[in-house]
Amino acid sequence: MTSTEPRPDLALEILEGLDASETAASRRGLREQVAFLSERLRTVLEADWAPEVLAAAAVSPVAERPRLLDLGELERVRDELVTCLDAVRVAALARRERQAANRALLERMYADPDAHRGIRLTTDDLGLPGCCRWQVSPVLGVVGRLAGWWRVKVSSGCP
Amino acid sequence: MLAGTVDAALLAEFGELELWTATATVARAATAAGHARLGRLSGSFHAAERIRERAGRLLDPAYPAFERQTGLDATVPPTALERDAREVVVTGALRADHAVDAARLAVLAEVGVPLMALDAGRTDGPWRLTATAGEPYRDGTGSAPGDLVVADAVGPVAPVVGDPPGRLVAGAKARTVLLYAVRVPGVASWEVSEAVWRAVHYLAAT
């Protein structure tokens, strides 16, 4: 962002030490961008709430304590947020693709249980709410195992 | 309840910054009332839903945005109270050690505004939001030039975001506390003043 707005006469000594070329307007503009990106990140996380997606949202802080950031630091915050947003979107996309593949696998498990012995899927694997499990298990225990009788067993859900 | 002052430089930088303060006396009945209130809130507070909606936080989303604007990592709650409060998702109960934290936690759950409390015996008003030139906090903890702080008549007493230095915090034994909350861009002024007002009433057990 560029601005020709003159820097206001700020009373604080700390602001006098900042880079002379920067202006209050450009810092405000960067803060608006940070707020906008922060809101974008929040909506993406809300839509795809999962540990692996949340892990992608972590950034390295610029400061240990809250402070007035200069233009370069604000740009760093903004750029890291953009990178973070990309990483979150990639993680969310990968998660959705994995869930779609698992849904296709579930259909194949139903179609041919014998070829998918022992495979287990959860609602989380499929991107569904709740806590059900689908597992290919033998009918009648050992008898079914020896006879090759397999079926998809659905758990009754949360305890 | 008082609106503290905000340095003109900070207003020029951030715009809608406000500091709301109130001095409250902790009533004897506040501890029991606080625990009872948290018990009621535990049954109606949809913490998991709020954490999902707010990217892992319990506060109004404007606060994490402000944390990023001031250089912090907004994925990590800056206060111990909020970090502990997230455990409600696992435990199912909002818990606090004493009346002051119970009031802060209730306000956090009800309003989504981070409320801080200082021992009123260790700070003297008027309070204001400012940026330090590197002077230490009231208890000797160091600060760096440009740190955004709440300052009293003598000097900095707490960072604008995060827990105050340990010796200034209003603990279980504090009888008179200074409550304060900071309005950041994106939050309505009345919400912040109401958060402080609620806490005053909670501590007065009225």
Short mmCIF file of N, CA and C in Angstrom, two decimals, chain A residues 3-68:
data_model
loop_
_atom_site.label_atom_id
_atom_site.label_comp_id
_atom_site.label_asym_id
_atom_site.label_seq_id
_atom_site.Cartn_x
_atom_site.Cartn_y
_atom_site.Cartn_z
N SER A 3 1.00 5.56 0.30
CA SER A 3 0.23 6.69 0.81
C SER A 3 1.14 7.91 0.88
N THR A 4 0.55 9.05 0.59
CA THR A 4 1.32 10.29 0.69
C THR A 4 0.84 11.12 1.87
N GLU A 5 -0.04 10.52 2.65
CA GLU A 5 -0.57 11.27 3.79
C GLU A 5 0.56 11.58 4.77
N PRO A 6 0.70 12.81 5.20
CA PRO A 6 1.78 13.12 6.13
C PRO A 6 1.53 12.47 7.48
N ARG A 7 2.59 12.09 8.10
CA ARG A 7 2.47 11.46 9.41
C ARG A 7 2.03 12.50 10.44
N PRO A 8 0.98 12.20 11.21
CA PRO A 8 0.55 13.18 12.20
C PRO A 8 1.60 13.39 13.27
N ASP A 9 1.50 14.51 13.90
CA ASP A 9 2.48 14.83 14.94
C ASP A 9 2.17 13.99 16.17
N LEU A 10 2.84 12.87 16.29
CA LEU A 10 2.54 11.93 17.36
C LEU A 10 3.37 12.27 18.58
N ALA A 11 2.67 12.18 19.73
CA ALA A 11 3.32 12.60 20.96
C ALA A 11 4.31 11.58 21.49
N LEU A 12 4.12 10.32 21.13
CA LEU A 12 4.95 9.28 21.73
C LEU A 12 6.34 9.24 21.12
N GLU A 13 7.30 9.11 21.98
CA GLU A 13 8.69 9.07 21.51
C GLU A 13 8.95 7.85 20.65
N ILE A 14 8.27 6.75 21.00
CA ILE A 14 8.53 5.50 20.28
C ILE A 14 8.23 5.64 18.81
N LEU A 15 7.18 6.40 18.48
CA LEU A 15 6.80 6.54 17.09
C LEU A 15 7.81 7.36 16.30
N GLU A 16 8.54 8.22 16.99
CA GLU A 16 9.52 9.03 16.29
C GLU A 16 10.68 8.18 15.79
N GLY A 17 10.87 7.01 16.45
CA GLY A 17 11.97 6.15 16.04
C GLY A 17 11.64 5.26 14.86
N LEU A 18 10.40 5.26 14.43
CA LEU A 18 10.03 4.38 13.33
C LEU A 18 10.57 4.93 12.01
N ASP A 19 10.57 4.07 11.01
CA ASP A 19 11.05 4.44 9.69
C ASP A 19 10.37 5.71 9.21
N ALA A 20 11.13 6.67 8.77
CA ALA A 20 10.58 7.97 8.41
C ALA A 20 9.62 7.91 7.23
N SER A 21 9.81 6.95 6.35
CA SER A 21 8.99 6.91 5.14
C SER A 21 7.59 6.36 5.40
N GLU A 22 7.42 5.72 6.52
CA GLU A 22 6.10 5.12 6.75
C GLU A 22 5.15 6.15 7.33
N THR A 23 3.90 5.92 7.11
CA THR A 23 2.89 6.87 7.58
C THR A 23 1.85 6.12 8.38
N ALA A 24 1.11 6.89 9.14
CA ALA A 24 0.04 6.27 9.94
C ALA A 24 -0.99 5.63 9.01
N ALA A 25 -1.23 6.25 7.86
CA ALA A 25 -2.24 5.71 6.95
C ALA A 25 -1.86 4.34 6.43
N SER A 26 -0.57 4.15 6.10
CA SER A 26 -0.17 2.84 5.57
C SER A 26 -0.21 1.78 6.67
N ARG A 27 0.11 2.19 7.89
CA ARG A 27 0.00 1.21 8.99
C ARG A 27 -1.46 0.84 9.23
N ARG A 28 -2.32 1.85 9.17
CA ARG A 28 -3.75 1.56 9.34
C ARG A 28 -4.25 0.64 8.23
N GLY A 29 -3.78 0.89 7.01
CA GLY A 29 -4.18 0.03 5.89
C GLY A 29 -3.75 -1.40 6.10
N LEU A 30 -2.53 -1.58 6.58
CA LEU A 30 -2.05 -2.95 6.83
C LEU A 30 -2.84 -3.61 7.96
N ARG A 31 -3.18 -2.83 8.97
CA ARG A 31 -3.98 -3.40 10.06
C ARG A 31 -5.36 -3.84 9.55
N GLU A 32 -5.93 -3.06 8.63
CA GLU A 32 -7.21 -3.46 8.05
C GLU A 32 -7.06 -4.76 7.26
N GLN A 33 -5.95 -4.88 6.54
CA GLN A 33 -5.71 -6.13 5.81
C GLN A 33 -5.57 -7.31 6.76
N VAL A 34 -4.86 -7.08 7.86
CA VAL A 34 -4.69 -8.15 8.86
C VAL A 34 -6.04 -8.56 9.43
N ALA A 35 -6.89 -7.57 9.73
CA ALA A 35 -8.22 -7.88 10.27
C ALA A 35 -9.04 -8.64 9.24
N PHE A 36 -8.96 -8.23 7.99
CA PHE A 36 -9.71 -8.89 6.92
C PHE A 36 -9.24 -10.35 6.76
N LEU A 37 -7.93 -10.54 6.71
CA LEU A 37 -7.38 -11.90 6.56
C LEU A 37 -7.70 -12.76 7.78
N SER A 38 -7.68 -12.15 8.93
CA SER A 38 -8.00 -12.87 10.16
C SER A 38 -9.44 -13.39 10.10
N GLU A 39 -10.33 -12.56 9.61
CA GLU A 39 -11.74 -12.96 9.47
C GLU A 39 -11.89 -14.08 8.43
N ARG A 40 -11.15 -13.96 7.32
CA ARG A 40 -11.16 -15.02 6.31
C ARG A 40 -10.70 -16.35 6.92
N LEU A 41 -9.63 -16.27 7.68
CA LEU A 41 -9.08 -17.47 8.31
C LEU A 41 -10.11 -18.10 9.25
N ARG A 42 -10.79 -17.24 9.98
CA ARG A 42 -11.80 -17.74 10.92
C ARG A 42 -12.91 -18.49 10.18
N THR A 43 -13.37 -17.93 9.06
CA THR A 43 -14.47 -18.58 8.33
C THR A 43 -14.01 -19.91 7.71
N VAL A 44 -12.76 -19.95 7.22
CA VAL A 44 -12.26 -21.21 6.65
C VAL A 44 -12.14 -22.27 7.74
N LEU A 45 -11.63 -21.87 8.90
CA LEU A 45 -11.49 -22.82 10.01
C LEU A 45 -12.85 -23.30 10.50
N GLU A 46 -13.82 -22.41 10.51
CA GLU A 46 -15.15 -22.78 10.97
C GLU A 46 -15.77 -23.83 10.03
N ALA A 47 -15.53 -23.64 8.72
CA ALA A 47 -16.10 -24.57 7.74
C ALA A 47 -15.41 -25.93 7.78
N ASP A 48 -14.12 -25.97 8.07
CA ASP A 48 -13.36 -27.22 8.08
C ASP A 48 -12.64 -27.37 9.40
N TRP A 49 -13.37 -27.54 10.46
CA TRP A 49 -12.79 -27.60 11.80
C TRP A 49 -12.23 -29.00 12.05
N ALA A 50 -10.93 -29.10 12.08
CA ALA A 50 -10.27 -30.39 12.35
C ALA A 50 -8.87 -30.10 12.87
N PRO A 51 -8.32 -31.01 13.67
CA PRO A 51 -6.99 -30.74 14.24
C PRO A 51 -5.92 -30.44 13.20
N GLU A 52 -5.93 -31.20 12.09
CA GLU A 52 -4.87 -30.98 11.09
C GLU A 52 -5.03 -29.63 10.40
N VAL A 53 -6.28 -29.17 10.24
CA VAL A 53 -6.51 -27.86 9.62
C VAL A 53 -6.12 -26.75 10.61
N LEU A 54 -6.47 -26.97 11.87
CA LEU A 54 -6.14 -25.98 12.90
C LEU A 54 -4.62 -25.85 13.06
N ALA A 55 -3.93 -26.99 12.95
CA ALA A 55 -2.47 -26.96 13.09
C ALA A 55 -1.82 -26.10 12.01
N ALA A 56 -2.44 -26.10 10.84
CA ALA A 56 -1.90 -25.31 9.73
C ALA A 56 -2.08 -23.82 9.96
N ALA A 57 -2.93 -23.45 10.92
CA ALA A 57 -3.22 -22.03 11.16
C ALA A 57 -2.21 -21.35 12.08
N ALA A 58 -1.31 -22.12 12.67
CA ALA A 58 -0.35 -21.54 13.63
C ALA A 58 0.65 -20.64 12.91
N VAL A 59 0.96 -19.53 13.52
CA VAL A 59 1.97 -18.62 12.97
C VAL A 59 3.00 -18.32 14.07
N SER A 60 4.16 -17.88 13.63
CA SER A 60 5.14 -17.48 14.64
C SER A 60 4.89 -16.02 15.00
N PRO A 61 4.70 -15.72 16.28
CA PRO A 61 4.38 -14.33 16.65
C PRO A 61 5.55 -13.39 16.40
N VAL A 62 5.21 -12.17 16.06
CA VAL A 62 6.22 -11.14 15.82
C VAL A 62 6.74 -10.60 17.14
N ALA A 63 5.86 -10.59 18.15
CA ALA A 63 6.23 -10.01 19.44
C ALA A 63 5.78 -10.93 20.58
N GLU A 64 6.48 -10.86 21.69
CA GLU A 64 6.07 -11.62 22.88
C GLU A 64 4.93 -10.94 23.60
N ARG A 65 4.95 -9.61 23.57
CA ARG A 65 3.90 -8.83 24.22
C ARG A 65 3.28 -7.91 23.18
N PRO A 66 2.02 -7.50 23.41
CA PRO A 66 1.39 -6.63 22.40
C PRO A 66 2.14 -5.31 22.29
N ARG A 67 2.41 -4.93 21.07
CA ARG A 67 3.09 -3.65 20.92
C ARG A 67 2.75 -3.00 19.58
N LEU A 68 3.14 -1.78 19.48
CA LEU A 68 2.91 -1.01 18.27
C LEU A 68 3.90 -1.49 17.21
#
